[in-house]
Amino acid sequence: MTTGTPAAEAGGRAPRRLAPEEVRTLFLFESLDADQLTWLAEQGRVERRDAGGLVYAEGDPAECFFVLLDGTVRLCRTVHGDQVEINRTAQRGVYGGATQAYLGDDRLYRNSMWALTDAEFFVLPAEKFAHAVRSWFPMAMHLLEGMFVGMRDTQTLVGERERLLALGSLSAGLTHELNNPASAAVRATSSLQERIAGMRHKLAMIADGRIDGRRLHGLVALQEEAVERVAKARPLSPMETSDAEDELTDWLDDQGLTAGWELAPILVSGGLDIDWLDRVRAELSAEELEPAVRWLTYTVETELLMREIADAATRISNLVGAAKQYSQLDRAPYQVVDVHELLDATLVMFRVKSAGVRVVKEYDRSLPSIPAYAAELNQVWSNLIDNALGAIGDAGTLTVRTGRLDDQLIVEIADTGPGIPEEIRPRIFEPFFTTKPVGEGTGLGLDISYRIVVNKHHGDVRVSSVPGNTVFRVLLPISPEEPPAG
């Protein structure tokens, strides 16, 4: 589609034009003088687009400047092959297209505009629009050029730094979380090697005739039972554990076993008690008891160590799964998601930073899954949780709550910090506004979060705050309109 050539001209008819006074009704031109309005009326034309039609396409030559006269439009940007809606409006006089032609570098359209309803536009060729701005407002041109270039460079640098800092913080937390189970697995593996060597030694003692072969079958059966008891062992309280270990130590000492205090904690952890050991004693002679009990203890400890390794591997797998859920690797940008899974994955990323903070999850599990840009919602949760943890400090409560209001899903991030002063509350979503000390915040987190929720998901972000209870409330439509393919 060629946006620079109106359909009327292609059909041989003169395009419809606005009268100068009609041009003045557009807020962009309302302060111009009569000669300027006349010039615009002569240079511009009126074009129509049908509902669902493309007004101009991102990446095409930026030939025209469009001003909306009537209808509803939306702007989209392509991100990794997916069209992301950045705005929609029906406000008369809004504009798009070659908006930066006067800077001389607006050669391509930077976004796409779609007509959601039948729409009508006042259209100026890009070179005419650029000439008007440069010749009519020379001082403003210098200011705009300086401001535009400066803001563009600042946003690029600050945005990159913000992402690197966030990535570094989350990576450090994840590395710490992975290190704990990985270290536990390494320690357990080393201990397991020693215990297996001990089992081989005790087995050699059993095999050389110290235990009657006729009793060996019964001992093996007791070994299998010990393995089963380890799998079913009931967790004991510290007091129960201490009492059980004392009882077993006394029993082992009474039977003449050396260093019974070393064996008792292992046997108690495996769910073995005095009644079970009495059965072992009944199967063996006094000389056979100690090597048999030590062999069974090695069996129990081996099972416990293998469970520890399995638990560590499971924790590592869960952490990797949470990281993938958080980053949305190998997943479509727009998909049906369970917000609870996204929230849990984000909380895992902040587990180290939230150490010492009481984290409360109040989830309404009856909520349906919703279509959303999952990775970007995770960015919203990250910004809100990070701010909440910063407000809480070393001690306090972070509450993550979900619920429903009519046809909207609600996610609340609440903290017990000092609150947001009423005089600055209207500004917290402004770009670069921050209450943190110089060098500690960029002021982009809430601005980015607001644009993701409101512009991309057609939801809303609200905040209420008093000392001890600040709540950010994100509202997302449960059944939003699907974005167009491609």
XYZ file of C-alpha atoms in Angstrom:
486
model
C 0.000 0.000 0.000
C 1.367 3.450 -0.907
C 0.380 5.859 1.827
C 1.582 8.935 -0.060
C -0.955 8.625 -2.874
C -4.611 9.058 -1.885
C -7.228 6.841 -3.444
C -9.020 9.869 -4.875
C -5.990 10.913 -6.909
C -5.510 7.365 -8.186
C -9.062 7.446 -9.510
C -8.500 10.756 -11.320
C -10.519 12.902 -8.897
C -9.098 15.813 -6.919
C -8.623 14.939 -3.237
C -10.887 16.570 -0.689
C -9.204 19.350 1.243
C -9.969 21.137 4.503
C -10.785 24.840 4.668
C -8.308 26.922 6.698
C -10.808 27.301 9.534
C -11.273 23.530 9.651
C -7.508 23.126 9.975
C -7.583 25.532 12.953
C -9.932 23.136 14.835
C -7.079 20.641 15.130
C -5.217 21.397 18.379
C -1.818 21.051 16.718
C -2.565 24.019 14.421
C -4.931 26.174 16.522
C -2.367 28.945 17.206
C -1.196 29.453 13.619
C -1.945 32.647 11.710
C -4.255 32.883 8.682
C -1.473 32.585 6.079
C -0.049 29.478 7.713
C -3.485 27.861 7.947
C -4.120 28.635 4.286
C -0.778 27.092 3.310
C -1.548 23.910 5.281
C -5.020 23.674 3.762
C -3.510 23.870 0.284
C -0.736 21.351 0.949
C -2.792 18.783 2.856
C -5.570 16.452 1.841
C -8.213 14.272 3.473
C -7.891 10.487 3.280
C -10.107 7.693 4.574
C -9.256 4.201 5.784
C -11.730 1.365 6.287
C -12.053 -0.385 9.637
C -9.240 -2.900 10.032
C -7.149 -1.218 7.340
C -3.492 -0.279 7.582
C -2.852 3.470 7.628
C 0.914 3.131 7.328
C 3.381 0.292 7.980
C 6.433 0.244 10.188
C 9.610 0.180 8.112
C 8.050 1.722 4.984
C 9.381 5.074 3.714
C 7.978 7.827 5.935
C 6.151 9.830 3.259
C 3.238 11.408 5.161
C 2.236 13.049 8.425
C -1.276 11.934 9.547
C -3.690 13.850 11.806
C -6.817 12.007 12.944
C -10.096 13.724 12.049
C -12.529 10.964 12.965
C -12.475 7.312 14.055
C -10.345 5.113 16.313
C -6.771 4.008 15.598
C -4.022 2.077 17.274
C -0.236 2.205 17.033
C 1.899 -0.970 17.015
C 5.602 -1.781 17.136
C 7.185 -5.050 16.022
C 9.159 -6.749 18.803
C 10.907 -10.031 17.943
C 8.437 -10.685 15.155
C 5.377 -9.944 17.287
C 3.197 -6.840 16.866
C 2.923 -5.045 20.199
C 0.239 -2.405 20.669
C 1.653 0.766 22.209
C -1.405 3.020 22.058
C -5.005 3.294 20.876
C -7.113 6.440 20.726
C -10.150 8.139 19.232
C -9.065 11.686 20.156
C -9.520 14.090 17.272
C -6.269 15.811 16.310
C -3.814 13.109 17.425
C -1.083 12.508 14.916
C 1.396 9.929 13.685
C 3.547 8.898 10.750
C 6.450 11.118 9.727
C 6.402 12.958 13.067
C 10.142 13.656 13.074
C 10.563 14.635 9.445
C 11.779 18.087 10.528
C 14.840 16.438 12.131
C 15.922 15.094 8.767
C 16.310 11.504 9.973
C 12.735 10.283 9.785
C 13.186 8.222 6.642
C 11.104 5.224 7.760
C 7.910 4.873 9.749
C 8.855 3.893 13.318
C 5.556 2.133 14.000
C 2.417 0.943 12.265
C -0.995 2.578 12.491
C -4.208 0.583 12.069
C -7.746 1.892 11.728
C -9.929 0.095 14.274
C -13.031 1.801 12.867
C -13.643 3.696 9.647
C -11.278 6.638 10.022
C -10.545 9.946 8.324
C -7.218 11.812 8.334
C -5.739 15.156 7.388
C -2.556 14.145 5.536
C 0.522 16.279 4.852
C 3.464 15.105 2.705
C 6.496 14.638 4.968
C 8.630 17.232 3.172
C 5.861 19.859 3.465
C 5.432 19.181 7.175
C 9.204 19.410 7.719
C 9.401 22.711 5.764
C 6.583 24.253 7.837
C 8.151 23.365 11.203
C 11.659 24.458 10.208
C 10.659 27.760 8.592
C 7.913 28.813 11.024
C 9.584 27.847 14.308
C 13.396 28.115 13.920
C 14.090 28.628 17.636
C 11.805 25.739 18.586
C 13.632 23.600 16.041
C 16.951 24.061 17.820
C 15.340 23.256 21.167
C 13.554 20.209 19.782
C 16.680 18.857 18.141
C 18.684 19.227 21.331
C 15.950 17.785 23.503
C 15.214 14.890 21.157
C 18.815 13.843 20.684
C 19.612 14.294 24.371
C 16.568 12.352 25.546
C 17.174 9.590 23.024
C 20.778 9.153 24.135
C 19.854 9.402 27.810
C 17.067 6.862 27.556
C 19.307 4.474 25.631
C 22.133 4.674 28.147
C 19.949 4.672 31.266
C 17.717 1.917 29.920
C 20.696 -0.298 29.141
C 22.196 0.371 32.567
C 18.873 -0.320 34.272
C 18.528 -3.663 32.494
C 22.112 -4.637 33.303
C 21.696 -3.784 36.986
C 18.425 -5.692 37.187
C 19.944 -8.666 35.382
C 22.998 -8.595 37.637
C 20.887 -8.484 40.784
C 18.634 -11.322 39.671
C 21.583 -13.374 38.419
C 23.365 -12.987 41.754
C 20.252 -14.106 43.596
C 19.722 -17.082 41.323
C 23.393 -18.077 41.560
C 23.180 -17.982 45.348
C 20.014 -20.075 45.307
C 21.579 -22.630 42.947
C 24.783 -22.786 44.968
C 23.056 -24.086 48.111
C 21.538 -27.292 46.653
C 24.548 -27.808 44.392
C 26.913 -27.656 47.383
C 24.623 -29.983 49.330
C 24.682 -32.482 46.459
C 28.495 -32.355 46.310
C 28.814 -32.906 50.080
C 26.285 -35.735 50.046
C 28.031 -37.407 47.109
C 31.372 -37.299 48.920
C 29.827 -38.777 52.078
C 28.020 -41.394 50.028
C 31.300 -42.598 48.551
C 32.709 -43.066 52.049
C 29.634 -44.923 53.290
C 29.603 -47.276 50.313
C 33.268 -48.061 50.995
C 32.327 -48.790 54.614
C 29.486 -51.046 53.473
C 31.920 -53.025 51.314
C 34.226 -53.444 54.305
C 31.416 -54.628 56.584
C 30.135 -56.941 53.867
C 33.592 -58.533 53.704
C 33.486 -59.082 57.468
C 30.057 -60.717 57.116
C 31.201 -62.850 54.206
C 34.321 -64.190 55.970
C 32.161 -66.220 58.324
C 31.632 -63.860 61.270
C 27.884 -64.128 60.617
C 26.344 -67.529 60.110
C 25.161 -67.882 56.500
C 21.822 -69.242 57.713
C 21.188 -65.924 59.481
C 22.326 -63.834 56.557
C 19.000 -64.142 54.733
C 17.181 -62.736 57.755
C 19.676 -59.875 57.977
C 19.161 -58.996 54.305
C 15.395 -58.964 54.888
C 15.942 -56.559 57.798
C 18.086 -54.409 55.519
C 15.235 -54.163 52.987
C 12.846 -53.264 55.793
C 15.255 -50.559 56.971
C 15.232 -49.039 53.480
C 11.417 -48.974 53.524
C 11.379 -47.339 56.975
C 13.733 -44.606 55.753
C 11.295 -43.746 52.940
C 8.394 -43.561 55.412
C 10.218 -41.884 58.311
C 8.102 -39.310 60.121
C 9.718 -35.900 60.696
C 10.413 -35.432 64.414
C 10.494 -32.270 66.451
C 13.866 -31.267 67.958
C 12.718 -32.506 71.383
C 11.491 -35.835 69.985
C 14.749 -36.291 68.061
C 16.869 -35.614 71.147
C 14.904 -38.079 73.307
C 15.009 -40.810 70.624
C 18.770 -40.408 70.145
C 19.383 -40.656 73.912
C 17.324 -43.850 74.140
C 19.113 -45.480 71.195
C 22.537 -44.448 72.518
C 21.765 -46.116 75.861
C 20.555 -49.284 74.095
C 23.665 -49.482 71.921
C 25.931 -48.935 74.948
C 24.080 -51.649 76.857
C 24.750 -54.071 73.987
C 28.464 -53.306 74.141
C 28.697 -51.468 70.787
C 31.498 -48.906 70.564
C 30.682 -45.221 69.847
C 26.948 -45.786 69.912
C 26.447 -42.000 70.073
C 27.668 -41.811 66.442
C 25.190 -44.409 65.188
C 22.097 -43.235 67.073
C 21.406 -39.979 65.096
C 21.589 -41.880 61.787
C 19.242 -44.639 62.948
C 16.752 -42.095 64.361
C 16.798 -40.092 61.091
C 15.949 -43.319 59.270
C 12.925 -43.992 61.468
C 14.510 -46.975 63.325
C 13.819 -47.492 67.029
C 14.662 -49.833 69.908
C 11.851 -52.293 69.075
C 13.286 -52.770 65.568
C 16.838 -53.182 66.900
C 15.574 -55.800 69.373
C 14.463 -57.815 66.344
C 17.952 -57.489 64.853
C 19.512 -58.701 68.115
C 17.164 -61.671 68.161
C 18.486 -62.767 64.765
C 22.186 -62.690 65.765
C 24.673 -63.725 68.374
C 26.413 -61.165 70.604
C 29.580 -61.317 68.459
C 27.611 -60.792 65.277
C 25.568 -57.826 66.540
C 28.055 -54.957 66.141
C 29.156 -55.628 62.515
C 25.531 -56.226 61.545
C 24.244 -53.032 63.205
C 27.036 -50.996 61.606
C 26.254 -52.539 58.221
C 22.576 -51.640 58.641
C 23.555 -48.132 59.770
C 25.598 -47.690 56.585
C 22.522 -48.824 54.638
C 20.336 -46.234 56.375
C 22.864 -43.440 55.907
C 23.310 -44.349 52.242
C 19.541 -44.046 51.700
C 19.462 -40.720 53.548
C 22.332 -39.369 51.442
C 20.681 -40.476 48.204
C 17.485 -38.722 49.292
C 19.515 -35.596 50.012
C 21.072 -35.732 46.553
C 17.659 -36.268 44.953
C 16.232 -33.351 46.944
C 19.126 -31.104 45.887
C 18.697 -32.097 42.237
C 14.950 -31.390 42.498
C 15.620 -27.958 43.996
C 18.059 -27.142 41.196
C 15.545 -28.341 38.604
C 12.804 -26.220 40.207
C 15.048 -23.155 40.241
C 15.934 -23.627 36.583
C 12.233 -24.073 35.828
C 11.425 -20.871 37.716
C 14.144 -19.013 35.803
C 12.719 -20.249 32.496
C 9.214 -19.287 33.622
C 10.486 -15.855 34.599
C 12.433 -15.244 31.384
C 9.812 -17.007 29.202
C 12.559 -18.684 27.171
C 11.291 -20.771 24.257
C 7.745 -19.475 24.721
C 5.483 -17.396 22.518
C 5.419 -13.686 23.501
C 1.611 -13.679 23.669
C 0.150 -16.741 25.375
C -2.412 -17.927 27.899
C -0.790 -17.820 31.346
C -1.541 -18.480 34.992
C -0.504 -15.286 36.804
C 0.271 -17.303 39.944
C 3.032 -19.172 38.103
C 4.486 -15.863 36.909
C 4.339 -14.381 40.418
C 5.947 -17.456 41.987
C 8.764 -17.421 39.411
C 9.416 -13.739 40.117
C 9.454 -14.303 43.886
C 12.061 -17.035 43.401
C 14.259 -14.509 41.613
C 13.996 -12.195 44.642
C 14.427 -14.887 47.321
C 17.885 -13.680 48.340
C 16.927 -10.000 48.350
C 13.814 -10.778 50.418
C 15.775 -12.646 53.114
C 14.521 -11.411 56.471
C 11.259 -10.169 54.961
C 8.044 -12.055 55.667
C 6.487 -12.975 52.309
C 2.740 -13.679 52.376
C 0.932 -15.134 49.350
C -2.849 -14.797 49.271
C -3.836 -16.365 45.959
C -7.327 -16.880 44.613
C -6.710 -20.187 42.852
C -10.143 -20.082 41.218
C -8.962 -17.335 38.847
C -8.759 -18.357 35.176
C -5.653 -18.175 33.038
C -5.530 -15.073 30.831
C -3.973 -14.164 27.451
C -0.979 -11.905 28.110
C 2.597 -11.004 27.283
C 4.067 -13.174 30.042
C 7.676 -11.975 29.999
C 6.571 -8.358 30.211
C 4.160 -9.054 33.067
C 7.126 -10.600 34.891
C 8.907 -7.293 34.358
C 5.943 -5.535 36.003
C 6.021 -7.893 39.013
C 9.808 -7.430 39.255
C 9.560 -3.639 39.337
C 6.750 -3.603 41.904
C 8.332 -6.257 44.163
C 11.740 -4.592 43.965
C 10.227 -1.254 44.981
C 8.294 -2.903 47.808
C 11.402 -4.634 49.159
C 13.293 -1.360 48.950
C 10.563 0.349 50.993
C 10.442 -2.453 53.587
C 14.171 -2.505 54.261
C 15.572 -5.250 56.480
C 12.331 -6.299 58.173
C 8.635 -6.147 57.327
C 5.974 -7.943 55.318
C 5.549 -8.257 51.567
C 2.082 -9.442 50.545
C 1.262 -10.724 47.071
C -2.482 -11.081 46.586
C -4.727 -12.033 43.652
C -8.449 -11.643 43.159
C -11.179 -10.699 40.734
C -13.281 -7.592 40.126
C -16.038 -8.150 37.552
C -14.248 -9.030 34.293
C -10.797 -8.029 35.557
C -8.105 -10.017 37.316
C -6.386 -8.173 40.169
C -2.809 -8.562 41.384
C -1.812 -6.612 44.495
C 1.737 -6.030 45.744
C 1.589 -4.622 49.276
C 4.361 -3.630 51.680
C 4.638 -2.386 55.251
C 7.119 0.366 54.413
C 6.806 4.070 55.338
C 4.412 4.825 52.469
C 4.431 7.277 49.561
C 3.946 10.942 50.538
C 0.672 12.289 49.173
C 2.335 15.252 47.468
C 4.470 13.051 45.180
C 1.949 10.277 44.555
C 0.628 11.822 41.284
C 4.187 11.808 39.861
C 5.345 8.263 40.613
C 4.536 6.984 37.103
C 6.440 9.796 35.363
C 9.598 8.781 33.458
C 12.824 9.479 35.417
C 10.952 10.472 38.584
C 12.447 8.738 41.624
C 12.631 9.297 45.367
C 15.843 7.291 45.694
C 19.153 9.065 46.292
C 21.089 10.244 43.250
C 22.705 7.288 41.505
C 20.488 4.643 43.113
C 17.434 4.793 40.858
C 16.562 5.731 37.292
C 12.846 6.392 37.734
C 11.927 4.152 34.804
C 10.527 1.079 36.603
C 7.014 2.332 37.309
C 6.795 4.158 33.971
C 7.674 0.921 32.132
C 5.245 -1.073 34.281
C 2.430 1.382 33.631
C 2.957 1.285 29.874
C 3.069 -2.531 29.828
C -0.181 -2.852 31.784
C -2.148 0.050 30.322
C -0.909 0.319 26.733
C -0.183 -3.330 25.963
C -2.764 -5.146 28.081
C -5.493 -2.435 28.258
C -5.510 -2.759 32.028
C -4.833 -0.293 34.818
C -2.380 0.331 37.659
C -3.587 1.980 40.863
C -1.871 2.807 44.121
C -3.004 3.515 47.649
C -0.581 4.359 50.418
C -0.509 5.126 54.101
C 2.423 4.524 56.445
C 2.663 0.776 56.970
C 0.451 -0.193 54.046
C 1.306 0.687 50.441
C -0.600 -1.283 47.803
C 0.021 -1.319 44.068
C -2.988 -2.844 42.338
C -2.680 -4.165 38.766
C -5.937 -4.833 36.898
C -5.854 -7.018 33.800
C -8.784 -7.904 31.528
C -9.646 -11.589 31.800
C -10.790 -11.809 28.159
C -8.890 -9.109 26.232
C -9.044 -8.641 22.486
C -6.481 -10.756 20.648
C -3.798 -8.692 18.876
C -3.664 -9.105 15.116
C -1.330 -11.790 13.812
C 2.000 -10.784 12.335
